[in-house]
Amino acid sequence: MTTETFEFQVEARQLLQLMIHSVYSNKDVFLRELVSNASDALDKLRLEKLRDDSLDADVSDLHIELDVDKESRTLTVRDNGIGMSYDEVGRLIGTIANSGTATFLQELKEAKDAAGAEGLIGQFGVGFYSGFMVADEVTLVTRRTGEGQGTRWTSRGEATYTLERVDDAPQGTSVTLHLKPADPENQLHDYTSEWTIREIVKRYSDFITWPVRMVPRAKDGEDAPEPETLNSMKALWARSRDEVSDDEYHELYKHISHDWRDPLETIRLQAEGTFEYQALLFVPSHAPHDLFTRDFKRGVQLYVKRVFIMDDCEALLPPYLRFVKGVVDAQDLSLNVSREILQQDRHIRMMQRRLTKKVLSTVKELMTGDAERYATFWREFGTALKEGLVTDSDNRDAILAVSSFATTHSDEEPTTLAQYVERMKDGQNDVYYITGESRQSIENSPHMEAFRDKGIEVLLLTDAVDEVWVDAVGEYEGKKLRSVAKGEIDLDAEGEEKAGEEREKQAEEYAGLLGWMREQLDEDIKDVRLSTRLTVSPACVVSDAHDLTPALENMYRAMGQEVPRTKRILELNPGHPLVKGLHQAYQASEDRTELAESAELLHTLAVLAEGGQPKDPARFVRLVSNRLERTL
């Protein structure tokens, strides 16, 4: 057979070098990753056989074998699972098929410690390469189920790898590690030691649902003993809580999620009655790099009576809980169930409701019982959870109860809506908020001036989803959620008649200027009025009470939805010298050509102050330059 030599893709070559020079603090984990891959291959074959009974595959004894050869210093991990075709080997191993490889490498280089590096490797699903930490050369032989010819892949982890078609490959995949020379000072990591292999399998892979067998070696003149199964194969979710240690739960999580860090929280649920099922769910301790990408694989593993059915069952949890990993084992579903059927199954819908409530109640327990772990959860997953405020009206109150937000009350501690309401001033009827790209930008917004002056607390919302959920929710415990940048704001307490009379007098005094500016700026604004929210700035632009904000308009356009451009309202601060000067010039001049430019500049400055962009940047620069020139 012809052997072809290929070069690794640049990212794969960089990754191999990182592996070879050991970014792992514990090299034993290479075996966990290879056994996990083998287990996945067996799951896939059994699933394919369930779907297609005519598939030419032997599923009578699916298992994983570990074959240690001390003399040749090799360790082989072998399965009789689904296998790979020639093209799949080149695509999946030679080029790192997973998306985000460049991002992964950058984050890996920036990882501050070995544990962080391990977490990234598992997160990006490239654990196969961990074999090069302990091996000078790796050989993979595989045959895709249903195909007559196999493939051999070989590499020393340098610049190239070889591919060769082989005729005698058995069903499944074998990975042979040509181990590095023994280290006499570190016998604990001698991977030709059967004792070492047993310990690693027991520690990391005891719960694997397939038998992991040690291939026995015959002594001279004796028959080879029977293969020894190293793992218990006991489903952790089917065992009582006092029978399972936290370490065992954590290892199951790492196997399911390919995350090498411990989970933040473990959630157990056992439902009995007319429809029985068991669930073992995990909340990760950090968000995956692709949590907000379209290709993110969400959902938990679905089993039926301990038989693996589906890897990412999206129907079991809503999209805003897509970060949750785990296992659900049902008793009364069909073994040949499809994703389409699951979407309609009433038992699945019932499980989703129960699992969702259980996850949210667990977050509530974190919030009330462990401030540090809750802070970690909210930092990593709060943005995703808030999507449920828009999409899940049934659980909206429960989501609000576990949500927290940055606030002007504190630079460090976020607040809940309940805490905000407790601190509301006498006479305050609304919960005020402002949205924007960053805390710094919105704290310095002109819209905040009167609130800061009067000491009224404002929620500072900086996630894109905040633009949407505040409108969907509308109110909290009878208190309306109000944007400080929308509609008219009157912060004067009831009974302050003097302030009201003063505003009426100013409105009458400025009526001519306001009407003239409406005409001049008609193309860009819907109204000009005096402001009650400004104390320092000369002007600001606000949205009408029920209009889309500019950020929300941009969001819809980014999603391909055409929305009409909404004109906004220009508010003037009658106490500002610039506005007073503009008013005096308007009254004193009949030729208002230059005054029109001043009105245009004032409007553009207001747009810039809230982080917007001038409609015509070149014209804005020219007008400002001309004004500066005349002052010199």
XYZ file of C-alpha atoms in Angstrom:
632
model
C 0.000 0.000 0.000
C 1.169 3.549 -0.757
C 2.181 5.692 2.214
C 1.532 9.422 1.879
C 3.248 12.084 3.963
C 1.414 15.265 4.951
C 2.353 18.396 6.852
C 0.376 19.347 9.927
C -1.600 22.555 9.710
C 0.279 25.381 11.439
C -2.004 25.425 14.493
C -1.747 21.648 14.884
C 2.040 21.829 14.771
C 2.091 24.536 17.425
C -0.276 22.513 19.582
C 1.875 19.400 19.316
C 4.924 21.316 20.468
C 3.013 22.604 23.480
C 1.931 19.057 24.295
C 5.395 17.589 23.892
C 6.839 20.205 26.206
C 4.163 19.351 28.766
C 1.631 21.980 29.649
C -0.062 19.396 31.859
C 0.667 19.188 35.559
C -0.382 15.526 35.561
C 0.558 13.418 32.540
C -1.688 10.534 33.640
C -4.646 12.295 32.053
C -3.562 11.225 28.551
C -5.017 7.784 29.267
C -8.287 9.242 30.495
C -8.639 11.165 27.230
C -7.895 8.151 25.023
C -10.283 5.909 26.980
C -12.950 8.598 26.762
C -12.514 8.810 22.973
C -12.814 5.029 22.738
C -15.991 5.093 24.835
C -17.492 7.724 22.509
C -16.701 5.493 19.504
C -18.545 2.567 21.116
C -21.559 4.766 21.915
C -21.707 5.922 18.311
C -21.573 2.385 16.934
C -24.364 1.136 19.187
C -26.470 4.131 18.192
C -25.841 3.522 14.480
C -26.821 -0.123 14.895
C -30.055 0.886 16.639
C -30.898 3.167 13.743
C -29.818 0.764 11.005
C -30.127 -2.901 11.847
C -28.640 -3.867 8.465
C -25.311 -2.241 9.364
C -22.511 -4.799 9.005
C -21.043 -4.478 12.482
C -20.440 -6.835 15.388
C -21.938 -5.290 18.526
C -22.071 -8.458 20.600
C -19.060 -7.565 22.747
C -18.277 -3.858 22.584
C -15.314 -3.048 24.801
C -12.048 -1.185 25.267
C -8.704 -2.983 25.546
C -5.460 -1.784 27.087
C -2.401 -3.681 25.859
C 0.935 -3.075 27.597
C 4.207 -4.414 26.145
C 7.124 -3.830 28.512
C 9.775 -5.087 26.100
C 8.841 -2.797 23.236
C 7.668 -0.032 25.607
C 4.296 0.399 23.937
C 0.816 1.012 25.295
C -2.154 0.408 22.998
C -5.708 1.650 23.612
C -8.048 -0.341 21.376
C -11.825 -0.277 20.816
C -14.190 -2.080 18.446
C -16.391 0.964 17.915
C -17.445 3.071 14.932
C -13.936 3.709 13.567
C -12.872 6.328 11.017
C -12.458 6.441 7.247
C -9.270 7.535 5.487
C -10.667 11.025 4.882
C -11.935 11.351 8.453
C -8.508 10.531 9.880
C -6.854 13.244 7.809
C -9.578 15.760 8.600
C -10.065 15.047 12.292
C -6.485 14.407 13.364
C -4.216 16.062 10.824
C -5.858 19.466 10.848
C -7.707 19.857 14.193
C -11.255 20.059 12.902
C -12.592 21.967 15.874
C -13.315 25.649 15.360
C -11.520 28.344 17.293
C -8.073 26.722 17.145
C -6.228 30.029 16.897
C -8.169 31.369 19.877
C -7.365 28.191 21.784
C -3.639 28.499 21.158
C -3.615 32.131 22.217
C -5.486 31.364 25.446
C -3.270 28.346 26.062
C -0.129 30.461 25.828
C -1.648 33.021 28.187
C -2.766 30.422 30.774
C -1.219 31.394 34.081
C -0.825 27.875 35.423
C -0.816 24.262 34.342
C -4.344 23.657 35.646
C -5.624 26.474 33.463
C -3.873 24.984 30.452
C -5.458 21.588 31.106
C -8.890 23.199 31.236
C -8.372 24.830 27.870
C -7.176 21.616 26.238
C -10.260 19.736 27.353
C -12.469 22.682 26.468
C -11.275 22.711 22.857
C -11.510 18.927 22.464
C -7.976 18.176 21.317
C -7.086 15.649 24.002
C -5.894 13.051 21.460
C -2.685 15.035 21.182
C -1.972 14.531 24.876
C -0.516 11.141 23.948
C 2.598 12.941 22.722
C 3.382 13.965 26.300
C 4.391 10.376 27.068
C 5.220 8.991 23.614
C 7.913 9.660 21.015
C 5.651 8.278 18.311
C 1.932 7.568 17.990
C 0.376 5.084 15.568
C -3.362 4.959 14.952
C -5.007 2.103 13.012
C -8.727 2.374 12.309
C -11.491 1.027 10.093
C -14.841 2.709 9.656
C -17.759 0.346 10.292
C -19.176 -0.830 6.985
C -15.964 -0.223 5.027
C -13.596 -2.953 3.887
C -10.346 -1.043 4.136
C -8.651 0.593 7.098
C -6.205 3.439 7.644
C -2.891 3.768 9.482
C -1.831 7.208 10.784
C 1.658 7.701 12.212
C 3.505 10.717 13.561
C 6.391 11.640 15.830
C 4.641 14.871 16.753
C 6.883 17.037 14.628
C 6.076 18.659 11.288
C 4.527 15.739 9.437
C 2.338 12.660 9.667
C 1.804 9.715 7.324
C -1.376 8.069 6.082
C -1.578 4.580 4.634
C -4.502 2.403 3.575
C -4.402 -1.093 5.125
C -6.399 -4.217 4.332
C -6.229 -6.110 7.617
C -7.528 -3.498 10.072
C -10.153 -4.810 12.506
C -13.379 -2.950 13.259
C -12.756 0.114 15.416
C -9.647 2.067 16.363
C -6.362 1.314 18.101
C -3.932 3.977 19.292
C -0.410 2.719 20.012
C 1.897 4.930 22.021
C 5.636 4.254 21.589
C 6.510 5.431 25.072
C 9.421 7.682 25.920
C 12.381 6.119 27.757
C 11.751 5.162 31.365
C 12.490 7.683 34.094
C 14.223 5.730 36.912
C 13.463 8.513 39.395
C 9.734 8.521 38.735
C 8.430 4.947 38.744
C 4.899 6.175 39.606
C 4.519 7.255 35.987
C 5.826 4.123 34.319
C 3.082 3.488 31.783
C 4.353 -0.017 31.066
C 3.383 -0.911 34.637
C 0.062 -2.756 34.806
C -0.369 -1.469 38.355
C -0.059 2.136 37.155
C -2.575 1.540 34.351
C -5.076 -0.035 36.776
C -4.790 2.922 39.136
C -5.327 5.489 36.390
C -8.385 3.688 34.992
C -9.877 3.279 38.465
C -9.311 6.942 39.267
C -10.496 8.511 36.020
C -12.640 6.025 34.100
C -14.342 3.715 36.574
C -17.836 4.881 35.539
C -17.317 4.280 31.787
C -20.316 2.202 30.711
C -18.194 -0.138 28.562
C -15.735 -2.706 29.962
C -12.150 -1.470 29.990
C -10.042 -4.647 29.845
C -6.371 -5.282 30.435
C -4.959 -7.628 27.776
C -3.190 -10.384 29.742
C 0.381 -11.488 29.024
C 1.074 -15.235 29.110
C 4.039 -16.463 31.099
C 6.437 -18.895 29.489
C 4.805 -22.294 29.064
C 1.409 -21.097 30.332
C -1.832 -20.164 28.637
C -2.810 -16.489 28.734
C -5.275 -15.748 31.540
C -8.679 -14.222 30.903
C -8.773 -10.450 30.277
C -9.323 -8.440 33.449
C -12.010 -5.753 33.498
C -10.590 -2.724 35.303
C -13.697 -0.533 35.741
C -16.910 -1.125 37.673
C -19.183 0.249 34.857
C -21.652 1.433 37.508
C -23.745 4.405 36.420
C -23.117 7.096 39.026
C -26.583 8.573 38.595
C -28.129 5.231 39.568
C -26.204 4.973 42.831
C -27.192 6.610 46.089
C -25.479 9.850 47.085
C -23.554 8.290 49.967
C -22.069 5.667 47.606
C -20.400 8.226 45.344
C -17.598 10.616 46.208
C -17.306 14.150 44.872
C -14.184 13.073 42.988
C -16.184 10.413 41.132
C -18.850 12.960 40.175
C -16.159 15.319 38.983
C -14.570 12.652 36.806
C -17.925 11.891 35.178
C -18.353 15.605 34.474
C -14.915 15.788 32.872
C -15.693 12.752 30.740
C -18.984 14.235 29.539
C -17.850 17.812 28.995
C -14.196 17.344 28.002
C -13.489 20.033 30.572
C -10.586 19.225 32.850
C -11.631 21.486 35.686
C -14.007 20.462 38.450
C -17.618 21.628 38.055
C -18.952 24.486 40.129
C -22.018 22.531 41.251
C -23.427 18.993 40.994
C -27.210 18.572 40.753
C -28.985 15.257 41.371
C -32.640 14.615 40.580
C -34.685 11.410 40.796
C -38.278 11.453 39.622
C -40.598 8.603 40.561
C -44.204 7.862 39.756
C -45.935 7.391 36.406
C -42.799 8.469 34.540
C -39.457 7.680 36.111
C -36.098 9.198 35.284
C -32.811 10.091 36.934
C -30.694 13.134 36.209
C -27.163 14.069 37.156
C -26.387 17.604 36.010
C -23.332 19.806 36.359
C -22.845 23.565 36.323
C -19.321 24.246 34.993
C -16.929 26.543 36.811
C -16.149 28.549 33.685
C -17.865 29.373 30.402
C -16.715 27.541 27.267
C -15.043 29.737 24.676
C -17.854 29.203 22.150
C -20.868 29.601 24.467
C -22.307 32.421 22.361
C -21.516 30.994 18.924
C -24.031 29.412 16.599
C -22.100 26.114 16.508
C -22.052 25.600 20.285
C -23.211 22.077 21.116
C -25.796 22.278 23.853
C -27.858 19.723 25.689
C -27.229 16.807 28.019
C -26.671 13.136 27.331
C -29.844 11.077 27.074
C -29.954 7.452 28.173
C -32.898 5.061 28.186
C -32.563 2.305 30.794
C -28.765 2.844 30.884
C -28.493 2.642 27.064
C -26.884 5.703 25.488
C -29.265 7.354 23.001
C -28.086 10.890 22.268
C -25.052 13.019 23.082
C -26.484 16.550 22.954
C -30.208 16.319 23.629
C -31.280 19.946 23.197
C -34.899 19.246 24.160
C -34.067 18.530 27.808
C -33.031 22.076 28.760
C -33.898 25.502 27.323
C -31.237 27.350 25.293
C -30.446 29.809 28.074
C -29.239 26.866 30.210
C -27.067 25.514 27.377
C -23.974 25.610 29.592
C -25.352 22.841 31.849
C -23.851 19.393 31.197
C -24.885 15.998 32.475
C -26.884 12.832 32.033
C -30.609 12.077 32.021
C -31.647 8.411 32.151
C -35.336 7.778 31.375
C -37.220 4.526 31.845
C -40.064 4.697 29.336
C -38.748 6.219 26.095
C -38.146 4.352 22.851
C -34.575 3.269 22.186
C -34.928 4.435 18.599
C -36.102 7.950 19.362
C -35.094 10.822 17.053
C -34.475 14.507 17.789
C -37.668 15.402 15.924
C -39.760 13.028 18.011
C -38.173 14.330 21.212
C -39.314 17.880 20.469
C -42.931 16.671 20.538
C -42.756 14.093 23.336
C -44.809 15.112 26.385
C -42.486 13.229 28.731
C -39.521 15.177 27.397
C -41.387 18.459 27.888
C -42.249 17.415 31.416
C -38.615 16.589 32.144
C -37.470 19.915 30.691
C -39.816 21.839 33.004
C -38.639 19.899 36.053
C -34.931 20.081 35.182
C -35.152 23.816 34.473
C -36.760 24.510 37.838
C -34.165 22.341 39.568
C -31.248 24.216 37.984
C -32.745 27.607 38.854
C -33.447 26.551 42.445
C -29.842 25.357 42.736
C -28.592 28.754 41.566
C -30.884 30.339 44.169
C -29.273 28.177 46.849
C -25.840 29.329 45.681
C -26.995 32.926 45.817
C -28.247 32.689 49.392
C -25.663 30.277 50.733
C -22.327 30.797 48.988
C -21.641 34.325 47.762
C -18.282 33.480 46.230
C -19.521 30.569 44.120
C -22.623 32.523 43.103
C -20.364 35.374 41.968
C -18.418 32.893 39.843
C -21.629 31.538 38.343
C -23.002 34.966 37.501
C -19.714 36.187 36.039
C -19.502 33.153 33.742
C -23.144 32.502 32.859
C -25.248 35.500 33.874
C -25.419 36.822 30.310
C -26.742 33.499 29.021
C -29.213 33.117 31.882
C -30.722 36.551 31.201
C -31.782 35.308 27.758
C -34.439 33.340 29.639
C -36.042 36.604 30.768
C -36.991 37.094 27.117
C -37.766 33.521 26.065
C -39.157 31.783 29.169
C -42.084 33.698 30.641
C -43.045 30.732 32.834
C -39.769 30.946 34.769
C -39.217 34.695 34.461
C -39.764 35.380 38.162
C -37.357 32.608 39.142
C -34.695 33.950 36.780
C -35.152 37.512 38.053
C -34.794 36.213 41.608
C -31.282 34.866 40.872
C -30.133 37.760 38.668
C -27.844 40.536 39.842
C -26.746 43.760 38.203
C -24.083 46.419 38.462
C -25.403 49.565 40.083
C -24.411 53.086 41.046
C -24.945 52.030 44.677
C -21.618 50.174 44.701
C -18.511 49.949 42.536
C -17.879 46.356 43.623
C -21.032 44.541 44.698
C -23.852 43.867 42.207
C -27.438 44.139 43.380
C -30.639 42.186 42.961
C -33.886 43.876 42.033
C -35.214 43.051 45.495
C -32.278 44.876 47.095
C -32.752 47.841 44.756
C -36.429 48.143 45.712
C -35.532 48.052 49.425
C -33.219 51.035 48.913
C -35.617 53.149 46.804
C -36.095 56.709 48.026
C -39.395 57.930 49.426
C -41.647 58.923 46.574
C -39.661 56.933 43.981
C -42.024 54.735 41.994
C -39.761 53.344 39.266
C -36.653 51.168 38.951
C -34.199 53.153 36.832
C -31.610 51.643 34.510
C -29.259 52.623 31.714
C -27.791 50.399 28.991
C -24.480 50.760 27.180
C -21.214 49.117 26.177
C -19.305 49.581 29.441
C -19.808 50.747 32.983
C -17.424 53.652 32.531
C -19.162 54.994 29.437
C -22.680 54.878 30.875
C -21.692 56.245 34.294
C -20.330 59.293 32.474
C -23.401 59.639 30.279
C -25.243 63.000 30.379
C -28.437 61.038 31.058
C -27.093 60.220 34.524
C -26.503 63.768 35.725
C -29.759 64.487 37.537
C -29.829 60.980 39.053
C -26.306 61.403 40.363
C -27.158 64.887 41.649
C -30.172 63.603 43.576
C -28.543 60.341 44.736
C -31.030 58.100 42.941
C -29.702 54.585 42.267
C -29.475 53.409 38.645
C -28.852 49.871 37.333
C -25.899 49.785 34.915
C -26.634 47.206 32.196
C -23.830 46.434 29.735
C -24.756 43.088 28.123
C -26.368 43.058 24.681
C -29.287 40.998 26.019
C -30.077 43.780 28.528
C -31.439 45.897 25.683
C -34.101 43.248 25.134
C -35.084 41.785 28.490
C -35.899 45.090 30.195
C -38.691 45.654 27.662
C -39.873 42.045 27.925
C -40.050 42.161 31.727
C -41.428 45.688 32.010
C -41.811 45.806 35.784
C -40.763 44.226 39.053
C -43.159 43.917 41.994
C -45.334 46.659 40.573
C -42.365 48.972 39.969
C -41.904 49.972 36.341
C -38.474 49.474 34.798
C -37.545 52.837 33.249
C -34.576 53.769 31.111
C -32.936 57.051 32.123
C -32.315 57.614 28.388
C -35.933 57.234 27.236
C -39.034 59.355 27.617
C -39.443 62.380 29.877
C -37.928 62.171 33.336
C -39.179 64.281 36.256
C -37.211 63.641 39.435
C -38.686 66.498 41.448
C -40.641 65.282 44.413
C -44.380 65.750 44.434
C -45.428 69.109 45.787
C -42.405 71.025 44.502
C -44.637 73.565 42.829
C -41.870 76.132 42.577
C -39.780 73.845 40.368
C -42.790 73.158 38.177
C -43.549 76.854 37.783
C -39.933 77.547 36.875
C -39.993 74.908 34.127
C -43.203 76.305 32.681
C -41.631 79.773 32.600
C -38.498 78.438 30.859
C -40.562 76.503 28.317
C -42.435 79.660 27.399
C -39.218 81.684 27.229
C -37.427 79.131 24.992
C -40.430 78.263 22.815
C -39.138 80.233 19.817
C -35.657 78.644 19.890
C -37.070 75.157 20.349
C -39.453 75.542 17.418
C -36.726 76.967 15.174
C -34.320 74.094 16.075
C -37.018 71.525 15.289
C -37.188 72.937 11.775
C -33.398 73.076 11.368
C -32.825 69.514 12.600
C -36.032 67.973 11.269
C -34.141 65.410 9.174
C -32.455 63.944 12.257
C -34.752 64.480 15.237
C -38.440 64.254 16.057
C -38.508 66.938 18.748
C -36.489 69.500 20.727
C -37.397 70.193 24.342
C -35.934 71.415 27.599
C -34.405 68.784 29.836
C -34.960 67.942 33.488
C -32.252 65.252 33.513
C -29.225 67.473 32.713
C -27.255 69.426 35.312
C -23.799 69.751 33.695
C -23.996 68.954 29.967
C -25.578 71.354 27.452
C -27.640 68.742 25.619
C -28.457 65.058 25.240
C -30.431 62.858 22.870
C -33.083 60.503 24.236
C -35.417 57.935 22.757
C -39.165 58.266 22.998
C -40.706 56.066 25.685
C -41.713 53.237 23.319
C -39.049 53.591 20.606
C -36.182 51.208 19.921
C -32.825 52.365 21.247
C -29.958 52.800 18.719
C -28.202 49.764 20.227
C -31.300 47.610 19.735
C -31.687 48.849 16.153
C -28.076 47.883 15.441
C -28.611 44.493 17.043
C -31.578 43.721 14.802
C -29.683 44.860 11.718
C -26.730 42.642 12.661
C -29.183 39.717 12.708
C -30.317 40.594 9.188
C -33.596 42.256 10.172
C -34.391 45.555 8.512
C -35.799 48.116 10.942
C -36.642 51.724 10.113
C -34.340 54.406 11.507
C -35.930 55.992 14.547
C -35.639 59.735 15.040
C -34.761 60.740 18.577
C -35.429 63.729 20.817
C -32.892 66.462 21.521
C -33.042 67.816 25.068
C -31.417 71.131 26.019
C -30.175 72.221 29.435
C -31.523 75.770 29.894
C -29.060 76.417 32.697
C -25.967 75.749 30.569
C -24.034 78.807 29.252
C -23.874 77.328 25.738
C -27.651 76.944 25.538
C -28.189 80.381 27.075
C -25.825 81.875 24.516
C -27.608 80.088 21.696
C -30.915 81.438 22.944
C -29.594 85.003 23.143
C -28.117 84.777 19.647
C -31.419 83.472 18.309
C -33.284 86.422 19.822
C -30.760 89.000 18.640
C -30.131 87.828 15.074
C -32.278 87.756 11.972
C -29.606 86.050 9.817
C -29.337 82.699 11.510
C -27.089 80.849 8.995
C -24.221 80.544 11.438
C -26.639 79.832 14.253
C -27.943 76.822 12.278
C -24.408 75.418 12.254
C -24.265 75.890 16.022
C -27.522 73.959 16.416
C -26.122 71.169 14.238
C -22.916 71.058 16.299
C -24.866 70.951 19.549
C -26.893 67.991 18.306
C -23.789 66.107 17.127
C -22.020 66.740 20.436
C -25.026 65.217 22.223
C -24.810 62.149 19.975
C -21.086 61.799 20.694
C -21.627 62.176 24.449
C -23.690 58.985 24.572
C -21.194 57.031 22.458
C -22.839 57.504 19.052
C -21.261 58.537 15.751
C -21.754 61.746 13.707
C -23.948 61.275 10.651
C -21.309 63.047 8.542
C -17.932 62.907 10.354
C -16.120 64.978 7.716
C -18.660 67.791 7.942
C -18.525 67.719 11.741
C -14.730 68.036 11.708
C -14.927 70.914 9.228
C -17.454 72.826 11.330
C -15.420 72.362 14.514
C -12.198 73.387 12.749
C -13.804 76.565 11.427
C -15.056 77.497 14.885
C -11.641 76.857 16.451
C -9.942 78.905 13.765
C -12.143 81.911 14.527
C -11.293 81.749 18.245
C -7.514 81.983 17.670
